[in-house]
């Protein structure tokens, strides 16, 4: 068996830079290509200008470059069936794709499907009903009698924008009609109407080979643009790991009531799943409920989870692909990790790009994970997206890890730089 891996990693965000950073540290990583990658991933391997959704271009690249492991960062290739594409082709089917089959990716690709899955396996989640344009008027009646606030979810992928929490019945009915009317394209042709759960959220990451599973360090992300969790949602302004309120009692409940029935349920339903399951959870009166499943790792959570993972990631993924995860023990750094995202001025609204980024080469004590950066014609690093770069630090506890990232956030400079200075503070208030 070939232990040296030629790896193709798909994606281009901060998550993928963290993956590339961790994969490239493995002695088993002989070659690493990232498609399409970013300025940061180019420091860990070779970027290749391929679209992760163009499966036939990926097929050619994989065969030409003797790739023997494909790691999928974002959800879209998985929901579109990249795993199945490889399985259906003689020359590709022995090459492991880390990520679920198309059937498994429905965990994220269809909210209605994942709610039904949870019902079938008695996994705690908010009560719900689903509607399409066929029973729109019944949906309106249902909304009128629903307690407030009301959570509406477009069934399909909607680039993180498909969940709307409505404070009034009028708002809910309008949003509901707009979703079914095509506001999110076909993603909203089915809408899940869900009971609002009030509590504190956290995220759990599981790697499964379809038989057994391993739990990675948990994390909590900060989604809102403003300090004190105010203002509009973003792709993520920061994250911390571990999560102090997730004690042994809560872990026990999460593992027995959620993780075990999820993995067992996939297996019972003969859904092939060899990859990461990201479970978004909420603690309500001490009890965990599932808010959502994702069929991939989180961003920016990966930027704190992988720095705390002591295992060789290539070996871990190889065991996942071979169905031998049971042999592995997960080892986590006992230190805490924090990441702070530097974003462009104006984000998540309109913002300017092309601002020269200074000071990033001299960062000491934090790891810089690039997301929205590029180099200009003079070779200078410039901003190229809303979320620019994440600064991850390890520390004896969360406040000291955050302090380290904040010091470095201060050192890096570009016009319009913005970041949250309160990451993790809510946990110690
Ligand atoms: P997204 O990451 O776009 O799927 O948005 C999901 C976010 O909406 C979660 O992180 C929660 O903050 C919120 N959310 C989703 N479902 C519920 C629910 N049933 N009760 C309360 N908040 C929810
Ligand atoms: N941080 C949330 C996500 O990756 O979906």
Coordinates of C-alpha atoms and ligand atoms in Angstrom, one line a residue:
X1 CA 0.0 0.0 0.0
X2 CA 1.2 3.5 -0.8
X3 CA 1.6 5.5 2.3
X4 CA 2.8 8.6 0.5
X5 CA -0.2 10.8 -0.5
X6 CA -0.6 13.0 -3.5
X7 CA -3.5 15.1 -2.1
X8 CA -5.9 17.3 -3.9
X9 CA -7.8 19.7 -1.6
X10 CA -10.8 21.5 -2.9
X11 CA -11.8 25.0 -1.8
X12 CA -10.3 28.5 -1.3
X13 CA -11.2 29.9 2.1
X14 CA -9.6 30.3 5.5
X15 CA -10.8 26.7 6.3
X16 CA -8.9 25.4 3.3
X17 CA -5.7 27.3 4.3
X18 CA -6.0 25.7 7.7
X19 CA -6.5 22.2 6.1
X20 CA -3.5 22.9 3.7
X21 CA -1.4 24.0 6.7
X22 CA -2.2 20.9 8.7
X23 CA -2.0 18.4 5.8
X24 CA 1.4 19.8 4.6
X25 CA 2.9 19.1 8.1
X26 CA 2.3 15.4 7.7
X27 CA 5.3 13.3 6.6
X28 CA 2.8 11.3 4.6
X29 CA 1.9 14.3 2.4
X30 CA 4.2 13.9 -0.6
X31 CA 2.4 16.4 -2.7
X32 CA -0.4 18.9 -2.0
X33 CA -2.5 20.6 -4.6
X34 CA -5.2 23.1 -3.8
X35 CA -8.0 23.9 -6.2
X36 CA -8.4 26.8 -6.6
X37 CA -6.7 27.8 -3.2
X38 CA -5.7 31.2 -2.1
X39 CA -2.5 33.2 -1.3
X40 CA -2.2 31.3 2.0
X41 CA -2.6 27.8 0.6
X42 CA 0.1 28.6 -2.0
X43 CA 2.5 28.7 1.0
X44 CA 1.6 25.1 1.8
X45 CA 1.3 23.5 -1.6
X46 CA 0.6 24.2 -5.2
X47 CA -2.6 26.0 -6.2
X48 CA -4.3 24.8 -9.4
X49 CA -6.9 26.9 -11.2
X50 CA -9.7 24.3 -11.1
X51 CA -13.3 24.9 -10.2
X52 CA -14.3 22.5 -7.4
X53 CA -17.7 22.0 -9.2
X54 CA -16.2 21.0 -12.5
X55 CA -15.9 17.3 -11.9
X56 CA -14.6 16.4 -15.3
X57 CA -11.7 18.9 -15.0
X58 CA -11.0 17.4 -11.5
X59 CA -11.1 13.9 -13.0
X60 CA -8.4 14.8 -15.6
X61 CA -6.2 16.5 -13.0
X62 CA -6.5 13.6 -10.6
X63 CA -5.5 11.1 -13.2
X64 CA -2.7 13.2 -14.6
X65 CA -1.1 13.9 -11.3
X66 CA -1.5 10.5 -9.6
X67 CA -3.7 11.9 -6.9
X68 CA -4.5 9.3 -4.3
X69 CA -6.7 11.4 -1.9
X70 CA -9.2 14.1 -2.5
X71 CA -10.2 16.3 0.5
X72 CA -13.3 18.4 0.0
X73 CA -13.5 21.7 1.9
X74 CA -16.9 23.2 1.0
X75 CA -20.3 21.6 0.8
X76 CA -21.3 22.3 -2.8
X77 CA -19.2 19.7 -4.5
X78 CA -20.5 17.1 -2.0
X79 CA -24.1 18.1 -2.4
X80 CA -23.6 17.9 -6.2
X81 CA -22.3 14.4 -5.8
X82 CA -18.5 14.4 -6.2
X83 CA -18.2 11.2 -4.2
X84 CA -20.7 9.4 -6.5
X85 CA -18.9 10.8 -9.6
X86 CA -15.7 9.1 -8.4
X87 CA -17.5 5.9 -7.5
X88 CA -19.1 5.6 -10.9
X89 CA -15.8 5.8 -12.8
X90 CA -13.5 2.7 -13.1
X91 CA -10.3 4.8 -13.0
X92 CA -11.4 6.9 -10.1
X93 CA -13.3 4.6 -7.8
X94 CA -10.3 3.5 -5.8
X95 CA -9.3 7.1 -5.0
X96 CA -10.8 8.1 -1.7
X97 CA -12.8 11.3 -1.6
X98 CA -13.0 12.6 2.0
X99 CA -16.7 13.6 2.3
X100 CA -20.1 11.9 2.2
X101 CA -21.9 10.5 -0.8
X102 CA -24.6 12.7 -2.4
X103 CA -27.2 10.9 -0.2
X104 CA -25.2 11.7 2.9
X105 CA -24.6 15.3 1.9
X106 CA -28.4 15.8 2.1
X107 CA -27.8 16.2 5.8
X108 CA -26.8 19.7 4.8
X109 CA -28.2 19.9 1.3
X110 CA -31.9 19.5 2.4
X111 CA -33.1 20.9 5.7
X112 CA -36.4 19.0 5.3
X113 CA -34.5 15.8 4.7
X114 CA -32.3 16.3 7.8
X115 CA -35.3 17.1 9.9
X116 CA -37.0 13.8 8.8
X117 CA -33.7 12.0 9.5
X118 CA -33.7 13.3 13.0
X119 CA -37.3 12.3 13.5
X120 CA -36.7 8.8 12.3
X121 CA -33.8 8.4 14.7
X122 CA -35.3 10.3 17.7
X123 CA -32.5 12.9 17.7
X124 CA -33.5 16.0 19.6
X125 CA -34.2 19.0 17.4
X126 CA -36.8 21.8 17.2
X127 CA -40.4 20.9 16.2
X128 CA -41.2 21.8 12.6
X129 CA -43.4 21.5 9.5
X130 CA -42.5 21.8 5.9
X131 CA -44.4 23.5 3.1
X132 CA -44.1 23.9 -0.7
X133 CA -46.2 26.1 -3.1
X134 CA -48.7 23.2 -3.2
X135 CA -49.8 23.8 0.4
X136 CA -48.8 27.5 0.7
X137 CA -52.2 28.7 2.1
X138 CA -52.1 25.9 4.7
X139 CA -48.6 27.2 5.6
X140 CA -49.9 30.7 6.0
X141 CA -52.6 29.5 8.4
X142 CA -50.0 27.5 10.3
X143 CA -47.7 30.5 10.6
X144 CA -50.7 32.7 11.9
X145 CA -51.0 30.3 14.9
X146 CA -47.3 29.8 15.5
X147 CA -45.6 31.1 18.6
X148 CA -43.0 33.9 18.1
X149 CA -40.3 34.2 17.0
X150 CA -40.7 31.9 14.0
X151 CA -37.7 30.3 12.2
X152 CA -38.0 29.9 8.4
X153 CA -35.5 27.8 6.6
X154 CA -35.1 27.5 2.8
X155 CA -34.7 23.8 2.2
X156 CA -31.6 23.8 0.0
X157 CA -28.2 25.5 0.0
X158 CA -28.4 29.3 0.2
X159 CA -24.9 30.4 0.9
X160 CA -25.6 30.8 4.6
X161 CA -28.5 33.2 4.0
X162 CA -31.4 30.7 4.0
X163 CA -32.4 30.9 7.7
X164 CA -34.6 33.9 8.7
X165 CA -35.8 34.5 12.2
X166 CA -39.1 36.4 12.2
X167 CA -40.3 38.5 15.1
X168 CA -43.9 39.0 13.9
X169 CA -46.5 37.0 12.1
X170 CA -46.7 39.5 9.3
X171 CA -43.0 39.4 8.7
X172 CA -43.0 35.6 8.8
X173 CA -45.8 35.4 6.2
X174 CA -44.1 37.8 3.9
X175 CA -40.8 36.0 4.1
X176 CA -42.5 32.7 3.6
X177 CA -44.2 33.9 0.5
X178 CA -41.0 35.3 -0.8
X179 CA -39.0 32.1 -0.2
X180 CA -41.6 30.0 -2.0
X181 CA -41.7 32.6 -4.7
X182 CA -38.1 32.0 -5.5
X183 CA -36.1 34.5 -3.3
X184 CA -33.4 31.9 -2.9
X185 CA -34.0 30.2 -6.2
X186 CA -35.0 26.5 -6.1
X187 CA -33.5 26.3 -2.6
X188 CA -36.6 27.9 -1.2
X189 CA -39.2 25.9 -3.1
X190 CA -39.6 23.9 0.0
X191 CA -39.6 25.8 3.4
X192 CA -39.1 24.4 6.9
X193 CA -41.0 26.3 9.6
X194 CA -39.4 25.7 12.9
X195 CA -39.9 26.4 16.6
X196 CA -37.4 29.0 17.9
X197 CA -35.0 27.6 20.5
X198 CA -33.5 29.9 23.0
X199 CA -30.1 29.0 24.4
X200 CA -26.3 29.1 23.7
X201 CA -24.9 27.5 20.6
X202 CA -21.8 25.4 20.0
X203 CA -20.4 23.2 17.3
X204 CA -19.3 19.6 17.4
X205 CA -17.2 17.9 14.7
X206 CA -17.2 14.2 14.0
X207 CA -15.1 12.2 11.6
X208 CA -16.8 9.0 10.6
X209 CA -15.7 6.1 8.4
X210 CA -19.3 4.8 8.3
X211 CA -18.7 2.3 11.0
X212 CA -17.3 4.2 13.9
X213 CA -16.6 7.8 14.6
X214 CA -14.0 10.1 16.3
X215 CA -14.9 13.3 18.0
X216 CA -12.6 16.3 17.2
X217 CA -12.3 19.4 19.5
X218 CA -15.5 21.3 19.8
X219 CA -15.8 25.1 19.0
X220 CA -18.0 28.1 19.2
X221 CA -18.1 30.7 16.4
X222 CA -19.1 34.3 16.4
X223 CA -21.4 35.1 13.4
X224 CA -22.6 38.7 13.9
X225 CA -20.5 41.6 12.7
X226 CA -20.9 43.7 15.8
X227 CA -19.6 43.3 19.3
X228 CA -22.0 41.8 21.8
X229 CA -23.4 39.7 18.9
X230 CA -25.2 42.6 17.3
X231 CA -25.8 43.6 13.6
X232 CA -26.1 41.4 10.6
X233 CA -24.7 37.9 10.2
X234 CA -21.4 37.3 8.5
X235 CA -19.4 34.2 7.3
X236 CA -17.9 34.2 10.8
X237 CA -15.9 36.8 12.8
X238 CA -14.0 34.4 15.0
X239 CA -14.1 31.2 17.0
X240 CA -12.8 29.6 20.1
X241 CA -12.0 26.0 21.3
X242 CA -12.6 24.3 23.7
X243 CA -16.1 25.6 24.7
X244 CA -16.0 26.1 28.5
X245 CA -19.7 25.4 29.2
X246 CA -19.5 22.0 27.4
X247 CA -18.8 19.9 30.5
X248 CA -18.7 16.1 30.9
X249 CA -22.4 15.9 31.6
X250 CA -23.3 17.8 28.4
X251 CA -20.8 15.9 26.4
X252 CA -22.3 12.6 27.6
X253 CA -25.7 13.8 26.4
X254 CA -24.4 15.0 23.0
X255 CA -22.6 11.7 22.4
X256 CA -25.4 9.4 23.4
X257 CA -28.4 11.3 22.1
X258 CA -27.0 13.0 19.0
X259 CA -23.6 11.6 17.7
X260 CA -24.3 7.9 18.2
X261 CA -27.8 7.9 16.7
X262 CA -26.6 10.1 13.8
X263 CA -23.8 7.8 12.8
X264 CA -25.9 4.7 13.5
X265 CA -28.8 6.2 11.5
X266 CA -26.7 6.8 8.4
X267 CA -25.4 3.2 8.6
X268 CA -28.9 1.7 9.1
X269 CA -30.1 3.6 6.1
X270 CA -27.1 2.4 4.1
X271 CA -26.0 5.9 3.4
X272 CA -22.3 6.0 2.6
X273 CA -20.6 8.6 4.8
X274 CA -16.8 8.8 5.1
X275 CA -16.0 12.3 6.2
X276 CA -16.7 15.1 8.6
X277 CA -20.1 15.8 10.2
X278 CA -20.4 19.3 11.6
X279 CA -23.3 19.4 14.1
X280 CA -24.5 22.8 15.1
X281 CA -26.0 22.5 18.6
X282 CA -27.9 24.6 21.1
X283 CA -28.1 24.1 24.8
X284 CA -31.6 24.7 26.1
X285 CA -32.0 24.3 29.9
X286 CA -29.0 22.0 30.0
X287 CA -30.2 19.8 27.1
X288 CA -28.6 19.7 23.7
X289 CA -30.7 20.1 20.5
X290 CA -29.5 20.0 16.9
X291 CA -29.8 23.3 15.0
X292 CA -28.3 22.0 11.8
X293 CA -26.0 19.4 10.2
X294 CA -23.3 20.3 7.8
X295 CA -21.5 17.8 5.6
X296 CA -18.0 19.4 6.0
X297 CA -15.9 21.3 8.5
X298 CA -16.9 24.8 9.6
X299 CA -15.3 28.1 8.8
X300 CA -13.9 29.7 10.9
X301 CA -14.1 26.7 13.3
X302 CA -11.5 24.7 11.4
X303 CA -9.0 27.5 12.1
X304 CA -9.2 26.6 15.8
X305 CA -10.0 22.9 15.6
X306 CA -7.1 21.8 13.4
X307 CA -4.5 23.8 15.4
X308 CA -5.6 21.9 18.5
X309 CA -5.5 18.5 16.8
X310 CA -2.2 16.7 17.5
X311 CA -2.8 13.8 15.2
X312 CA -1.3 13.5 11.8
X313 CA -4.2 14.6 9.6
X314 CA -3.2 12.6 6.6
X315 CA -3.0 9.4 8.7
X316 CA -6.4 10.3 10.2
X317 CA -8.1 10.8 6.8
X318 CA -6.4 7.7 5.4
X319 CA -7.9 5.6 8.3
X320 CA -11.2 7.2 7.6
X321 CA -11.0 6.2 3.9
X322 CA -10.0 2.7 4.7
X323 CA -12.6 2.2 7.4
X324 CA -10.1 1.8 10.1
X325 CA -10.8 4.8 12.2
X326 CA -11.4 2.6 15.2
X327 CA -7.6 2.2 15.5
X328 CA -7.0 5.9 16.0
X329 CA -7.0 7.9 19.2
X330 CA -7.7 11.6 18.9
X331 CA -5.2 13.7 20.7
X332 CA -6.1 17.3 21.4
X333 CA -3.7 20.1 22.6
X334 CA -4.8 21.0 26.1
X335 CA -4.3 24.6 25.3
X336 CA -7.1 26.8 24.2
X337 CA -7.3 28.2 20.6
X338 CA -8.9 31.5 19.4
X339 CA -9.2 32.9 16.0
X340 CA -10.1 36.5 15.1
X341 CA -11.1 37.4 11.5
X342 CA -9.9 40.6 10.0
X343 CA -12.6 41.9 7.6
X344 CA -13.0 44.6 5.0
X345 CA -14.6 47.9 6.0
X346 CA -18.3 47.8 5.2
X347 CA -18.5 44.0 5.3
X348 CA -21.0 42.2 5.3
X349 CA -22.4 45.1 3.2
X350 CA -20.6 46.5 0.2
X351 CA -16.9 46.9 0.6
X352 CA -13.8 47.9 -1.5
X353 CA -11.1 45.4 -2.5
X354 CA -7.4 45.9 -3.4
X355 CA -6.3 47.5 -0.1
X356 CA -2.6 46.8 0.6
X357 CA -2.1 44.6 3.6
X358 CA 1.0 45.5 5.7
X359 CA 2.6 43.8 8.6
X360 CA 1.4 40.2 8.0
X361 CA 4.9 38.8 7.3
X362 CA 6.1 39.8 10.8
X363 CA 3.5 38.1 12.9
X364 CA 4.8 36.2 15.8
X365 CA 2.8 34.0 18.1
X366 CA -0.2 33.6 15.9
X367 CA -0.8 31.7 12.7
X368 CA -2.2 33.7 9.8
X369 CA -4.9 31.9 7.7
X370 CA -5.7 33.7 4.5
X371 CA -9.2 33.9 3.1
X372 CA -9.9 37.0 1.0
X373 CA -6.4 38.0 -0.1
X374 CA -4.5 38.1 -3.3
X375 CA -1.3 39.7 -4.7
X376 CA -1.4 42.7 -7.0
X377 CA 0.7 43.3 -10.1
X378 CA 3.5 44.7 -7.8
X379 CA 3.5 41.5 -5.8
X380 CA 1.9 43.2 -2.7
X381 CA -0.6 41.3 -0.6
X382 CA -4.0 43.0 -1.0
X383 CA -7.6 42.4 0.2
X384 CA -9.8 40.5 -2.2
X385 CA -12.9 39.6 -0.1
X386 CA -15.0 40.5 2.9
X387 CA -13.3 38.2 5.3
X388 CA -9.6 38.8 4.7
X389 CA -7.6 36.7 7.1
X390 CA -7.9 34.8 10.4
X391 CA -5.3 35.1 13.2
X392 CA -5.2 31.9 15.3
X393 CA -3.4 31.7 18.6
X394 CA -3.0 29.1 21.3
X395 CA -2.9 30.0 25.0
X396 CA -3.2 28.6 28.4
X397 CA -6.8 29.6 28.4
X398 CA -9.2 31.3 26.0
X399 CA -8.6 34.9 27.3
X400 CA -4.9 34.6 26.7
X401 CA -5.3 33.0 23.3
X402 CA -7.7 35.9 22.3
X403 CA -5.3 38.5 23.7
X404 CA -2.5 37.1 21.5
X405 CA -4.7 37.2 18.4
X406 CA -5.8 40.8 19.3
X407 CA -2.3 42.0 19.6
X408 CA -1.5 40.7 16.2
X409 CA -4.8 42.0 14.7
X410 CA -3.4 45.4 15.8
X411 CA -0.1 44.8 14.0
X412 CA -1.6 44.0 10.6
X413 CA -2.8 47.0 8.8
X414 CA -4.9 47.9 5.8
X415 CA -7.4 50.6 5.0
X416 CA -10.8 49.9 6.5
X417 CA -9.6 47.0 8.7
X418 CA -12.3 45.8 11.1
X419 CA -12.5 43.0 13.6
X420 CA -14.4 42.0 16.7
X421 CA -12.5 42.7 19.9
X422 CA -14.9 40.7 22.1
X423 CA -14.4 37.2 20.9
X424 CA -14.9 34.7 23.8
X425 CA -15.8 37.4 26.2
X426 CA -19.5 36.3 26.5
X427 CA -18.3 33.0 28.0
X428 CA -16.7 34.7 31.0
X429 CA -19.1 37.5 31.6
Ligands
LIG1 P1 -27.3 29.1 9.2 O1 -25.9 28.9 9.7 O2 -27.4 30.1 8.1 O3 -28.0 27.8 8.9 O4 -28.1 29.8 10.3 C1 -28.4 29.1 11.3 C2 -28.5 30.0 12.5 O5 -29.8 30.4 12.7 C3 -28.0 29.3 13.7 O6 -26.7 29.4 14.0 C4 -28.9 29.8 14.8 O7 -28.3 31.0 15.3 C5 -30.2 30.2 14.1 N1 -31.2 29.2 14.2 C6 -31.5 28.2 13.3 N2 -32.5 27.5 13.8 C7 -32.9 28.0 14.9 C8 -33.9 27.6 15.9 N3 -34.7 26.6 15.7 N4 -34.0 28.3 17.0 C9 -33.1 29.4 17.2 N5 -32.2 29.8 16.3 C10 -32.1 29.1 15.2
LIG2 N1 -19.3 28.6 10.8 C1 -20.4 28.1 10.3 C2 -20.3 27.3 9.0 O1 -19.2 27.0 8.6 O2 -21.3 27.0 8.4

